[in-house]
Amino acid sequence: MTKLKKIALVTGVSRGSGLGFAMTKDLANLGYKVIITSRKEENSASLARQLKDLQLDVEAKVLDVTNRDQIQSLVDWIAAHFGKLDLLINNAAILDIQYTGIDKTDLDFVQQEINTNFIGAWAMIKYCTPLLKQSERGIILNISSGMGAFHDKDMGLLNFDKATIPNYSLSKLIMNGLTVKAAKDLKDDGILVNAACPGFTATYEAFVAMGARPIEESLPGLTWAATLPDGDKSGQFFRDKELLPW
């Protein structure tokens, strides 16, 4: 009997220079069928074609993680075609580092950032859980940041040395809390939930000039956290295969 491929879903894959694309390529090379999503069909579809040209099993779908009707439609499609989901990577996020004081912040933008970075991730977990329960070993990986931890020595909230803590940090702080809640809530279902920080990575040209490291240095830790050779880790926060302080 032929064993079914593992099915992975990666949100927020819209740029060839992004971590989502790099993780997708890695997972597909490991034998996963990877479903990638972005808000604009042409972005994820173009990236999927590039990987299909390399004989990798990748499919693109449109998804805005703040649109629950779209999430449900995607989940229904996965259920109809595969009957399960083995890996969910919550990668979609608004990355906007603005050093704006608390009394000058645009709260409408904060709401938009929280809706995508936190509520969107929660919605993906909620709607995908029935499919993850059908996996032999369901895994959820939230792509987070040390900026959302209190004690990270480089960028944590208590050690942040810029003018003010960005809203992005707070969106990742609550995402890290969501990771712990989901890990506890889904423990009895055998679903592992963890968060991983890629470190300061050169996903944009501007980051290169600021000293960001190449994607090739960040990727192994993310792929490791997504595939977890040790099956008992859940509710943890990693960078480069090492535990990060919260």
mmCIF file of C-alpha atoms in Angstrom:
data_model
loop_
_atom_site.group_PDB
_atom_site.id
_atom_site.type_symbol
_atom_site.label_atom_id
_atom_site.label_comp_id
_atom_site.label_asym_id
_atom_site.label_seq_id
_atom_site.Cartn_x
_atom_site.Cartn_y
_atom_site.Cartn_z
ATOM 1 C CA MET A 1 0.000 0.000 0.000
ATOM 2 C CA THR A 2 1.415 3.380 -1.022
ATOM 3 C CA LYS A 3 1.950 5.717 1.902
ATOM 4 C CA LEU A 4 0.271 9.098 1.500
ATOM 5 C CA LYS A 5 2.502 12.126 1.187
ATOM 6 C CA LYS A 6 2.677 14.514 4.069
ATOM 7 C CA ILE A 7 0.642 17.644 3.376
ATOM 8 C CA ALA A 8 1.928 21.055 4.464
ATOM 9 C CA LEU A 9 0.200 24.435 4.342
ATOM 10 C CA VAL A 10 2.321 27.591 4.439
ATOM 11 C CA THR A 11 0.627 30.991 4.638
ATOM 12 C CA GLY A 12 2.026 34.292 3.424
ATOM 13 C CA VAL A 13 4.192 33.012 0.564
ATOM 14 C CA SER A 14 4.282 35.967 -1.809
ATOM 15 C CA ARG A 15 7.953 36.775 -2.472
ATOM 16 C CA GLY A 16 10.825 34.740 -3.850
ATOM 17 C CA SER A 17 13.132 36.382 -1.330
ATOM 18 C CA GLY A 18 10.921 35.524 1.628
ATOM 19 C CA LEU A 19 11.248 32.856 4.281
ATOM 20 C CA GLY A 20 7.918 31.305 3.282
ATOM 21 C CA PHE A 21 9.252 30.492 -0.174
ATOM 22 C CA ALA A 22 12.507 29.109 1.236
ATOM 23 C CA MET A 23 10.652 26.896 3.725
ATOM 24 C CA THR A 24 8.339 25.672 0.974
ATOM 25 C CA LYS A 25 11.250 24.624 -1.205
ATOM 26 C CA ASP A 26 12.908 22.849 1.717
ATOM 27 C CA LEU A 27 9.751 20.950 2.663
ATOM 28 C CA ALA A 28 9.008 19.971 -0.933
ATOM 29 C CA ASN A 29 12.544 18.633 -1.265
ATOM 30 C CA LEU A 30 11.849 16.527 1.843
ATOM 31 C CA GLY A 31 8.889 14.944 0.044
ATOM 32 C CA TYR A 32 5.987 17.040 1.298
ATOM 33 C CA LYS A 33 3.188 18.260 -0.911
ATOM 34 C CA VAL A 34 3.132 21.933 -0.020
ATOM 35 C CA ILE A 35 0.168 24.255 -0.419
ATOM 36 C CA ILE A 36 1.242 27.890 -0.426
ATOM 37 C CA THR A 37 -1.014 30.892 -0.033
ATOM 38 C CA SER A 38 -0.954 34.628 -0.499
ATOM 39 C CA ARG A 39 -3.552 37.366 -0.729
ATOM 40 C CA LYS A 40 -2.787 37.929 -4.412
ATOM 41 C CA GLU A 41 -3.206 34.904 -6.656
ATOM 42 C CA GLU A 42 -0.491 35.938 -9.105
ATOM 43 C CA ASN A 43 2.172 36.063 -6.377
ATOM 44 C CA SER A 44 1.809 32.544 -4.960
ATOM 45 C CA ALA A 45 0.953 31.079 -8.385
ATOM 46 C CA SER A 46 4.169 32.429 -9.909
ATOM 47 C CA LEU A 47 6.250 31.002 -7.048
ATOM 48 C CA ALA A 48 4.504 27.646 -7.282
ATOM 49 C CA ARG A 49 5.323 27.460 -11.003
ATOM 50 C CA GLN A 50 9.002 28.049 -10.251
ATOM 51 C CA LEU A 51 9.054 25.100 -7.863
ATOM 52 C CA LYS A 52 6.987 22.873 -10.145
ATOM 53 C CA ASP A 53 9.632 23.488 -12.822
ATOM 54 C CA LEU A 54 12.055 21.863 -10.361
ATOM 55 C CA GLN A 55 9.730 18.830 -10.165
ATOM 56 C CA LEU A 56 8.554 19.785 -6.683
ATOM 57 C CA ASP A 57 4.987 19.133 -5.536
ATOM 58 C CA VAL A 58 3.663 22.604 -4.770
ATOM 59 C CA GLU A 59 0.227 24.123 -5.256
ATOM 60 C CA ALA A 60 -0.878 27.738 -4.817
ATOM 61 C CA LYS A 61 -4.118 29.041 -3.355
ATOM 62 C CA VAL A 62 -5.473 32.510 -2.608
ATOM 63 C CA LEU A 63 -5.848 33.263 1.085
ATOM 64 C CA ASP A 64 -6.175 36.307 3.275
ATOM 65 C CA VAL A 65 -5.806 34.995 6.824
ATOM 66 C CA THR A 66 -8.199 37.681 8.077
ATOM 67 C CA ASN A 67 -10.958 36.327 5.794
ATOM 68 C CA ARG A 68 -12.587 33.387 7.547
ATOM 69 C CA ASP A 69 -14.727 32.451 4.545
ATOM 70 C CA GLN A 70 -11.528 32.020 2.532
ATOM 71 C CA ILE A 71 -9.961 29.965 5.310
ATOM 72 C CA GLN A 72 -13.002 27.675 5.465
ATOM 73 C CA SER A 73 -13.019 27.258 1.674
ATOM 74 C CA LEU A 74 -9.348 26.288 1.689
ATOM 75 C CA VAL A 75 -9.842 23.837 4.558
ATOM 76 C CA ASP A 76 -12.792 22.277 2.702
ATOM 77 C CA TRP A 77 -10.625 21.896 -0.420
ATOM 78 C CA ILE A 78 -7.803 20.219 1.536
ATOM 79 C CA ALA A 79 -10.296 17.904 3.237
ATOM 80 C CA ALA A 80 -11.835 16.902 -0.097
ATOM 81 C CA HIS A 81 -8.487 16.254 -1.811
ATOM 82 C CA PHE A 82 -6.302 14.872 0.987
ATOM 83 C CA GLY A 83 -8.439 14.238 4.060
ATOM 84 C CA LYS A 84 -5.737 15.504 6.404
ATOM 85 C CA LEU A 85 -3.091 18.139 7.091
ATOM 86 C CA ASP A 86 0.263 17.209 8.599
ATOM 87 C CA LEU A 87 1.864 20.623 8.969
ATOM 88 C CA LEU A 88 0.547 24.170 9.301
ATOM 89 C CA ILE A 89 3.067 27.006 9.153
ATOM 90 C CA ASN A 90 1.651 30.365 10.190
ATOM 91 C CA ASN A 91 4.018 32.592 8.244
ATOM 92 C CA ALA A 92 1.672 35.370 7.053
ATOM 93 C CA ALA A 93 2.405 38.647 8.830
ATOM 94 C CA ILE A 94 2.551 42.385 8.491
ATOM 95 C CA LEU A 95 6.165 43.361 9.091
ATOM 96 C CA ASP A 96 6.237 47.069 9.710
ATOM 97 C CA ILE A 97 8.855 48.267 12.171
ATOM 98 C CA GLN A 98 7.777 51.764 13.175
ATOM 99 C CA TYR A 99 9.276 53.379 16.238
ATOM 100 C CA THR A 100 6.154 55.353 17.134
ATOM 101 C CA GLY A 101 5.389 56.448 20.665
ATOM 102 C CA ILE A 102 2.279 55.049 22.327
ATOM 103 C CA ASP A 103 0.538 58.439 22.205
ATOM 104 C CA LYS A 104 1.240 58.907 18.471
ATOM 105 C CA THR A 105 0.426 55.446 17.152
ATOM 106 C CA ASP A 106 -2.245 54.931 14.482
ATOM 107 C CA LEU A 107 -4.545 52.492 16.288
ATOM 108 C CA ASP A 108 -6.309 51.492 13.068
ATOM 109 C CA PHE A 109 -2.983 50.194 11.777
ATOM 110 C CA VAL A 110 -2.309 48.439 15.080
ATOM 111 C CA GLN A 111 -5.671 46.706 14.700
ATOM 112 C CA GLN A 112 -4.769 45.626 11.162
ATOM 113 C CA GLU A 113 -1.413 44.283 12.347
ATOM 114 C CA ILE A 114 -2.972 42.357 15.238
ATOM 115 C CA ASN A 115 -5.705 40.968 12.974
ATOM 116 C CA THR A 116 -3.115 39.496 10.607
ATOM 117 C CA ASN A 117 -0.257 38.534 12.914
ATOM 118 C CA PHE A 118 -2.330 37.182 15.795
ATOM 119 C CA ILE A 119 -6.039 36.701 15.039
ATOM 120 C CA GLY A 120 -5.174 35.379 11.573
ATOM 121 C CA ALA A 121 -2.840 32.775 13.056
ATOM 122 C CA TRP A 122 -5.471 31.786 15.633
ATOM 123 C CA ALA A 123 -8.086 31.429 12.888
ATOM 124 C CA MET A 124 -5.774 29.192 10.855
ATOM 125 C CA ILE A 125 -5.202 26.960 13.895
ATOM 126 C CA LYS A 126 -8.924 26.840 14.720
ATOM 127 C CA TYR A 127 -10.060 25.932 11.204
ATOM 128 C CA CYS A 128 -7.178 23.538 10.447
ATOM 129 C CA THR A 129 -7.352 21.582 13.715
ATOM 130 C CA PRO A 130 -9.867 18.973 12.417
ATOM 131 C CA LEU A 131 -7.504 18.203 9.525
ATOM 132 C CA LEU A 132 -4.431 18.117 11.770
ATOM 133 C CA LYS A 133 -6.212 15.577 13.975
ATOM 134 C CA GLN A 134 -6.303 13.257 10.948
ATOM 135 C CA SER A 135 -2.498 13.293 10.703
ATOM 136 C CA GLU A 136 -0.365 10.661 12.388
ATOM 137 C CA ARG A 137 1.629 13.544 13.875
ATOM 138 C CA GLY A 138 0.173 16.994 13.313
ATOM 139 C CA ILE A 139 2.497 19.965 13.729
ATOM 140 C CA ILE A 140 1.811 23.693 13.898
ATOM 141 C CA LEU A 141 4.704 26.129 13.608
ATOM 142 C CA ASN A 142 4.173 29.826 14.264
ATOM 143 C CA ILE A 143 6.843 31.999 12.684
ATOM 144 C CA SER A 144 7.512 34.497 15.440
ATOM 145 C CA SER A 145 10.310 36.776 16.558
ATOM 146 C CA GLY A 146 12.581 37.350 19.515
ATOM 147 C CA MET A 147 11.143 40.861 19.409
ATOM 148 C CA GLY A 148 8.039 39.292 20.930
ATOM 149 C CA ALA A 149 9.879 37.864 23.932
ATOM 150 C CA PHE A 150 10.800 39.706 27.104
ATOM 151 C CA HIS A 151 14.314 38.368 27.589
ATOM 152 C CA ASP A 152 15.834 37.805 24.140
ATOM 153 C CA LYS A 153 19.293 39.324 24.529
ATOM 154 C CA ASP A 154 19.357 40.931 21.067
ATOM 155 C CA MET A 155 15.846 42.230 20.479
ATOM 156 C CA GLY A 156 13.620 41.315 23.420
ATOM 157 C CA LEU A 157 11.168 43.771 24.928
ATOM 158 C CA LEU A 158 13.283 44.389 28.030
ATOM 159 C CA ASN A 159 16.504 44.731 26.029
ATOM 160 C CA PHE A 160 15.212 46.759 23.080
ATOM 161 C CA ASP A 161 17.556 49.718 22.744
ATOM 162 C CA LYS A 162 15.764 51.795 20.110
ATOM 163 C CA ALA A 163 13.598 54.814 20.826
ATOM 164 C CA THR A 164 10.475 52.787 21.484
ATOM 165 C CA ILE A 165 9.171 49.214 21.154
ATOM 166 C CA PRO A 166 7.447 48.659 17.774
ATOM 167 C CA ASN A 167 3.853 47.500 17.482
ATOM 168 C CA TYR A 168 5.219 44.469 15.611
ATOM 169 C CA SER A 169 6.898 43.302 18.823
ATOM 170 C CA LEU A 170 3.573 43.322 20.652
ATOM 171 C CA SER A 171 1.879 41.379 17.852
ATOM 172 C CA LYS A 172 4.536 38.666 18.217
ATOM 173 C CA LEU A 173 4.323 38.757 22.013
ATOM 174 C CA ILE A 174 0.679 37.705 21.875
ATOM 175 C CA MET A 175 1.442 35.199 19.110
ATOM 176 C CA ASN A 176 3.950 33.575 21.447
ATOM 177 C CA GLY A 177 1.227 33.408 24.078
ATOM 178 C CA LEU A 178 -1.083 31.821 21.518
ATOM 179 C CA THR A 179 1.582 29.175 20.894
ATOM 180 C CA VAL A 180 1.510 28.138 24.556
ATOM 181 C CA LYS A 181 -2.299 28.120 24.712
ATOM 182 C CA ALA A 182 -2.623 26.061 21.515
ATOM 183 C CA ALA A 183 0.045 23.597 22.682
ATOM 184 C CA LYS A 184 -1.841 22.991 25.920
ATOM 185 C CA ASP A 185 -5.275 22.877 24.295
ATOM 186 C CA LEU A 186 -4.220 20.433 21.553
ATOM 187 C CA LYS A 187 -1.938 18.223 23.640
ATOM 188 C CA ASP A 188 -4.490 15.439 24.018
ATOM 189 C CA ASP A 189 -4.993 15.422 20.233
ATOM 190 C CA GLY A 190 -1.291 14.726 19.700
ATOM 191 C CA ILE A 191 -0.751 18.009 17.825
ATOM 192 C CA LEU A 192 2.551 19.750 18.504
ATOM 193 C CA VAL A 193 2.568 23.549 18.517
ATOM 194 C CA ASN A 194 5.747 25.603 18.625
ATOM 195 C CA ALA A 195 7.072 29.007 17.653
ATOM 196 C CA ALA A 196 10.341 29.787 15.898
ATOM 197 C CA CYS A 197 12.309 32.969 15.363
ATOM 198 C CA PRO A 198 14.367 33.109 12.146
ATOM 199 C CA GLY A 199 16.658 35.791 13.528
ATOM 200 C CA PHE A 200 17.401 38.993 11.654
ATOM 201 C CA THR A 201 17.296 37.666 8.104
ATOM 202 C CA ALA A 202 17.949 39.343 4.754
ATOM 203 C CA THR A 203 14.474 38.926 3.301
ATOM 204 C CA TYR A 204 14.527 42.520 2.013
ATOM 205 C CA GLU A 205 17.383 44.381 0.350
ATOM 206 C CA ALA A 206 17.288 47.074 3.027
ATOM 207 C CA PHE A 207 17.990 44.429 5.676
ATOM 208 C CA VAL A 208 21.232 43.412 3.976
ATOM 209 C CA ALA A 209 22.720 46.848 4.550
ATOM 210 C CA MET A 210 21.648 46.601 8.190
ATOM 211 C CA GLY A 211 23.681 43.427 8.725
ATOM 212 C CA ALA A 212 20.983 40.780 8.366
ATOM 213 C CA ARG A 213 22.175 37.235 7.820
ATOM 214 C CA PRO A 214 21.432 35.241 4.641
ATOM 215 C CA ILE A 215 18.291 33.133 4.469
ATOM 216 C CA GLU A 216 20.505 30.052 4.166
ATOM 217 C CA GLU A 217 21.625 30.585 7.771
ATOM 218 C CA SER A 218 18.094 30.980 9.151
ATOM 219 C CA LEU A 219 16.377 28.227 7.184
ATOM 220 C CA PRO A 220 17.739 25.054 8.868
ATOM 221 C CA GLY A 221 16.325 26.013 12.259
ATOM 222 C CA LEU A 222 12.889 26.690 10.789
ATOM 223 C CA THR A 223 12.767 23.444 8.830
ATOM 224 C CA TRP A 224 13.908 21.555 11.932
ATOM 225 C CA ALA A 225 11.138 23.134 14.016
ATOM 226 C CA ALA A 226 8.589 22.311 11.301
ATOM 227 C CA THR A 227 9.571 18.647 11.115
ATOM 228 C CA LEU A 228 10.649 18.034 14.748
ATOM 229 C CA PRO A 229 12.704 14.860 14.942
ATOM 230 C CA ASP A 230 11.958 14.805 18.678
ATOM 231 C CA GLY A 231 8.216 14.335 18.976
ATOM 232 C CA ASP A 232 7.651 15.597 22.516
ATOM 233 C CA LYS A 233 8.502 19.275 22.071
ATOM 234 C CA SER A 234 5.426 21.485 22.256
ATOM 235 C CA GLY A 235 4.719 24.982 23.538
ATOM 236 C CA GLN A 236 8.360 25.932 22.966
ATOM 237 C CA PHE A 237 10.115 28.869 21.304
ATOM 238 C CA PHE A 238 13.189 28.201 19.154
ATOM 239 C CA ARG A 239 15.876 29.902 17.147
ATOM 240 C CA ASP A 240 18.510 27.865 15.296
ATOM 241 C CA LYS A 241 17.316 24.659 17.009
ATOM 242 C CA GLU A 242 17.907 26.163 20.454
ATOM 243 C CA LEU A 243 15.356 27.240 23.044
ATOM 244 C CA LEU A 244 14.802 30.979 23.273
ATOM 245 C CA PRO A 245 13.981 32.702 26.553
ATOM 246 C CA TRP A 246 10.432 34.054 26.608
#
